[in-house]
mmCIF file of C-alpha atoms in Angstrom:
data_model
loop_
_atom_site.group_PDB
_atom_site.id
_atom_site.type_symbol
_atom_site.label_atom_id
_atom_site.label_comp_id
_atom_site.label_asym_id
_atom_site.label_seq_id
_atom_site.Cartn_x
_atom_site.Cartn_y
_atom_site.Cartn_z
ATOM 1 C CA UNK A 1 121.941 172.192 78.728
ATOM 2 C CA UNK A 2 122.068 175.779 77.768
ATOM 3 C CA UNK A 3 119.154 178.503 78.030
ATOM 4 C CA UNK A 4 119.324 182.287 77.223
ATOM 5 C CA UNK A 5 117.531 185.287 78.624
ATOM 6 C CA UNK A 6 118.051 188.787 77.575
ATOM 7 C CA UNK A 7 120.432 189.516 80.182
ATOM 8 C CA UNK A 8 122.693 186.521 79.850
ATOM 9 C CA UNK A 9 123.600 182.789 78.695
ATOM 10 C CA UNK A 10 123.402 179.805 81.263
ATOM 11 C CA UNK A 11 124.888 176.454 80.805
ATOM 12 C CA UNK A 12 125.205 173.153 82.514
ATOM 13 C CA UNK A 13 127.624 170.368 81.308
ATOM 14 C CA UNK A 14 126.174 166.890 82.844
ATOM 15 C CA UNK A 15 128.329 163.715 82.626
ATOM 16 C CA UNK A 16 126.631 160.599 82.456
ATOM 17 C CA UNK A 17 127.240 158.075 85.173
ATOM 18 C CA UNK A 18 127.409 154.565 85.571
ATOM 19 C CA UNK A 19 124.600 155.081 87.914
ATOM 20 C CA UNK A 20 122.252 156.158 84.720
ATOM 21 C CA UNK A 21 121.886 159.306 86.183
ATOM 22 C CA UNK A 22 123.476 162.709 85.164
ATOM 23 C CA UNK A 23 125.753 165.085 87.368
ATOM 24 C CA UNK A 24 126.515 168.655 87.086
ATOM 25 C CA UNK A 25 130.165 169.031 85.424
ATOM 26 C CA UNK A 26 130.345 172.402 84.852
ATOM 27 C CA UNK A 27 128.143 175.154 85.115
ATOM 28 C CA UNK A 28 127.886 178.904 84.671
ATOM 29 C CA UNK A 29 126.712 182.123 82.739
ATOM 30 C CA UNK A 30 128.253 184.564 80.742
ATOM 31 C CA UNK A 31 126.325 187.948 80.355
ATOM 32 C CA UNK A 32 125.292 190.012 77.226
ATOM 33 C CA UNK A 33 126.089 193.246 76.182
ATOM 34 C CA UNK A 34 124.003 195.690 75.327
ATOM 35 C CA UNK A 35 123.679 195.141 71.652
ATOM 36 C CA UNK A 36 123.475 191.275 72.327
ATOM 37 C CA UNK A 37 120.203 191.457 74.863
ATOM 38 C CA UNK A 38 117.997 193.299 72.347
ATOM 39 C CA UNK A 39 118.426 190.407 69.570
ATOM 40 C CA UNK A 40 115.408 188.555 68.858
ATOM 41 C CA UNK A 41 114.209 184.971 70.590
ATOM 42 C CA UNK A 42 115.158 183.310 67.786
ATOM 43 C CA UNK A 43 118.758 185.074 67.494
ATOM 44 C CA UNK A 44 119.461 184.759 71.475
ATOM 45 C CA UNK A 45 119.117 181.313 71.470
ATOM 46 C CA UNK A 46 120.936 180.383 68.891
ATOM 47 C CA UNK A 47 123.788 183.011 70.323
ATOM 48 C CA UNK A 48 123.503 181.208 73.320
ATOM 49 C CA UNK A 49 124.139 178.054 71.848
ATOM 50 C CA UNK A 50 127.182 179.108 70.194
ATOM 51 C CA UNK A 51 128.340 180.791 72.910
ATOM 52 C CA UNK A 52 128.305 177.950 75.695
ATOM 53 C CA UNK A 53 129.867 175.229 72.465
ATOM 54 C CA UNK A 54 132.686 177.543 71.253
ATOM 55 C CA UNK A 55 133.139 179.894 74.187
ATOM 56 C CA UNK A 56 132.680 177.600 77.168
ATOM 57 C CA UNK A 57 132.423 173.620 75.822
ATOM 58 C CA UNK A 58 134.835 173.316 73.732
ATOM 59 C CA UNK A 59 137.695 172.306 76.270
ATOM 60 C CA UNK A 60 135.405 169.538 77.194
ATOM 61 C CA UNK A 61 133.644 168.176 74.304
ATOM 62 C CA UNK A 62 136.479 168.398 71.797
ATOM 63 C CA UNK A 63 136.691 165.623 69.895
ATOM 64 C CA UNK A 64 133.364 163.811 71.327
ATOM 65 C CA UNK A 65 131.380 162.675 68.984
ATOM 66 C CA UNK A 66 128.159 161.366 71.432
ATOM 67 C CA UNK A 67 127.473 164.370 73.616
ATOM 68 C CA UNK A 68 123.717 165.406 73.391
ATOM 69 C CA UNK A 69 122.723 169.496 73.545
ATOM 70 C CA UNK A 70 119.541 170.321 75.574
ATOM 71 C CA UNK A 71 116.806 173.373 74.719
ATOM 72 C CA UNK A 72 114.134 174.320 75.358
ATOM 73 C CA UNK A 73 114.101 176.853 72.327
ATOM 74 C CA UNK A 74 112.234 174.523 69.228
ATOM 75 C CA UNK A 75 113.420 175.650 66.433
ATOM 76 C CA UNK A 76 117.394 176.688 67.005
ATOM 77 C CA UNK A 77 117.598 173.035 64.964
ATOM 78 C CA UNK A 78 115.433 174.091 62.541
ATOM 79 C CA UNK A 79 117.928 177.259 62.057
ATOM 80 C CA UNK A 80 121.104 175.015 62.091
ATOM 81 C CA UNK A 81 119.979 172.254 59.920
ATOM 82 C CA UNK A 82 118.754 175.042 57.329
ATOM 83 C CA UNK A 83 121.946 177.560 57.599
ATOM 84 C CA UNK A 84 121.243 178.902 53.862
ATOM 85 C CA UNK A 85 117.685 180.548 54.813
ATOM 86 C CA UNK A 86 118.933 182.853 57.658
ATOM 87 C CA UNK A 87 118.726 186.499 57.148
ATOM 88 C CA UNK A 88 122.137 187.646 57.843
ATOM 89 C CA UNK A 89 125.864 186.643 57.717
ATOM 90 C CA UNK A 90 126.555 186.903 61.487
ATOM 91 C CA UNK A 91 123.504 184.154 62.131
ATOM 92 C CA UNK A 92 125.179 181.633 59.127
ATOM 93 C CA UNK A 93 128.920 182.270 60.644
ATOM 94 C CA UNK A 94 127.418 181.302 64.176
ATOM 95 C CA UNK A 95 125.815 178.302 62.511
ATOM 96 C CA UNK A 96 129.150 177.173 60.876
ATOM 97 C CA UNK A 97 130.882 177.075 64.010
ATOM 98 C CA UNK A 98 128.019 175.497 66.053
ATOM 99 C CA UNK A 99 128.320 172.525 63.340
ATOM 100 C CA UNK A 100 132.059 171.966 63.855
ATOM 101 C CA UNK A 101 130.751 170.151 67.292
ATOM 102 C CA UNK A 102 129.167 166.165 66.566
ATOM 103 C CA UNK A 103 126.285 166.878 68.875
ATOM 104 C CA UNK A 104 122.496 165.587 69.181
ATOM 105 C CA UNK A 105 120.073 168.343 69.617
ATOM 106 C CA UNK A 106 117.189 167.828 72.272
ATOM 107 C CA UNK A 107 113.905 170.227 72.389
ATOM 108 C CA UNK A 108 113.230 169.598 76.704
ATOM 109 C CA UNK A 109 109.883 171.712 77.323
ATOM 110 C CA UNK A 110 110.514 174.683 79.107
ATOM 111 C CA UNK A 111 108.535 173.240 82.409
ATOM 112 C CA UNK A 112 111.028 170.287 82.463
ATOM 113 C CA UNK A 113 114.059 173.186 81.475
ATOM 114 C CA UNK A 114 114.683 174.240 85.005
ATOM 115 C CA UNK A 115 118.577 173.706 85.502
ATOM 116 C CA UNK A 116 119.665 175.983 83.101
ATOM 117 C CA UNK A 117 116.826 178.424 83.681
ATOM 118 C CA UNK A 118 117.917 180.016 86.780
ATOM 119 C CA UNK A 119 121.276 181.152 85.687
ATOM 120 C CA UNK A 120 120.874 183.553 83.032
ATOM 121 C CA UNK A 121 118.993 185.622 84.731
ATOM 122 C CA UNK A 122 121.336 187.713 86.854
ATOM 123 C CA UNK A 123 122.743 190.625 85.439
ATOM 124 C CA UNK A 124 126.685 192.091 84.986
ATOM 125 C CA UNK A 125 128.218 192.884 88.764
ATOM 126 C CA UNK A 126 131.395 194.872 88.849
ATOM 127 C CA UNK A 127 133.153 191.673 90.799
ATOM 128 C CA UNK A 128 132.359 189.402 88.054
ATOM 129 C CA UNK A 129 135.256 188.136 85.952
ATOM 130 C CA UNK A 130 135.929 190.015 82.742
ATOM 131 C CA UNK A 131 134.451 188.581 79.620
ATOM 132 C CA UNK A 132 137.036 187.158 77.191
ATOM 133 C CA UNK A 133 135.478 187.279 73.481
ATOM 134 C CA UNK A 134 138.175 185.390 71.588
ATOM 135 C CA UNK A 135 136.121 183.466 68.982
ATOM 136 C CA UNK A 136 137.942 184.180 66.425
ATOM 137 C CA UNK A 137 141.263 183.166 68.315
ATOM 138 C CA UNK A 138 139.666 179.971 69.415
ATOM 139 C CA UNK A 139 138.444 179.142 65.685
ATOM 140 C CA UNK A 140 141.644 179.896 64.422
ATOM 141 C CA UNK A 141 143.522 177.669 66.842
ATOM 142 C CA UNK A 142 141.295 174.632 66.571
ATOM 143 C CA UNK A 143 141.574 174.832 62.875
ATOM 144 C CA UNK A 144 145.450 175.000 63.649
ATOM 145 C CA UNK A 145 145.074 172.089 65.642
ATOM 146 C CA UNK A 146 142.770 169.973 63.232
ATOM 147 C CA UNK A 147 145.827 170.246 60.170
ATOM 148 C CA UNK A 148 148.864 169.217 63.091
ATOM 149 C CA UNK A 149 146.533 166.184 63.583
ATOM 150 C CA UNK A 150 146.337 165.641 60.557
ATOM 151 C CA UNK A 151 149.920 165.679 59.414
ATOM 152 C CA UNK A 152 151.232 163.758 61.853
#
């Protein structure tokens, strides 16, 4: 589950149980800059997205092909399954690494939203951990990773 505010990006990995039910995995927030909290609706949640699958997720959902993404923001699938229409480069790059995951998008209304909803909405403290923007490492590497697999 992921949800974005214009202060940060919350996230809640659930695992699936044999119980039916779904548990809290992982959970957290990372907090926008400046530049990043003035983007557009449409932009933050599509940001956010991106940034809980390639800065957060990807440790746990690499290589799973069944996992299912929950928003409450409509039309981020409309934006991913149409990369070609969006305005800039930035949004398409964003897009091109959000489709590197096998993952089922899920619109949730934002009344039935409420696990994610709470945690992006707390802004920077000095205590909080630094923020490590490596995409481009992490790209990099799993592409690395991707050609060892497939020459061995």
């Amino acid at each position: 589950m992921v949800n974005t505010s214009v202060i940060a990006v919350g996230f809640i990995l659930l695992q699936l149980w044999e119980d039916g039910k779904c548990y809290p995995n992982q959970f957290g927030s990372i907090t926008l800059n400046e530049v990043e909290s003035h983007y557009s609706q449409a932009k933050l949640e599509l940001y956010g997205l991106f940034c809980a699958l390639c800065a957060v997720f990807h440790v746990y959902t690499f290589g799973i092909a069944n996992f299912t993404v929950r928003l409450d923001a409509k039309y981020v699938k409309g934006m991913i399954n149409n990369p070609d229409l969006q305005p800039n480069a930035m949004i398409n790059q964003w897009i091109s690494r959000i489709l590197l995951f096998l993952f089922k998008l899920v619109h949730i209304p934002a009344e039935k939203h409420a696990g994610p909803d709470s945690l992006p909405h707390s802004p920077w403290a000095d205590t909080d951990p630094p923020i490590l923007d490596d995409h481009e490492d992490w790209l990099d590497a799993f592409y690395s990773f991707a050609i060892a697999v497939i020459n061995d």
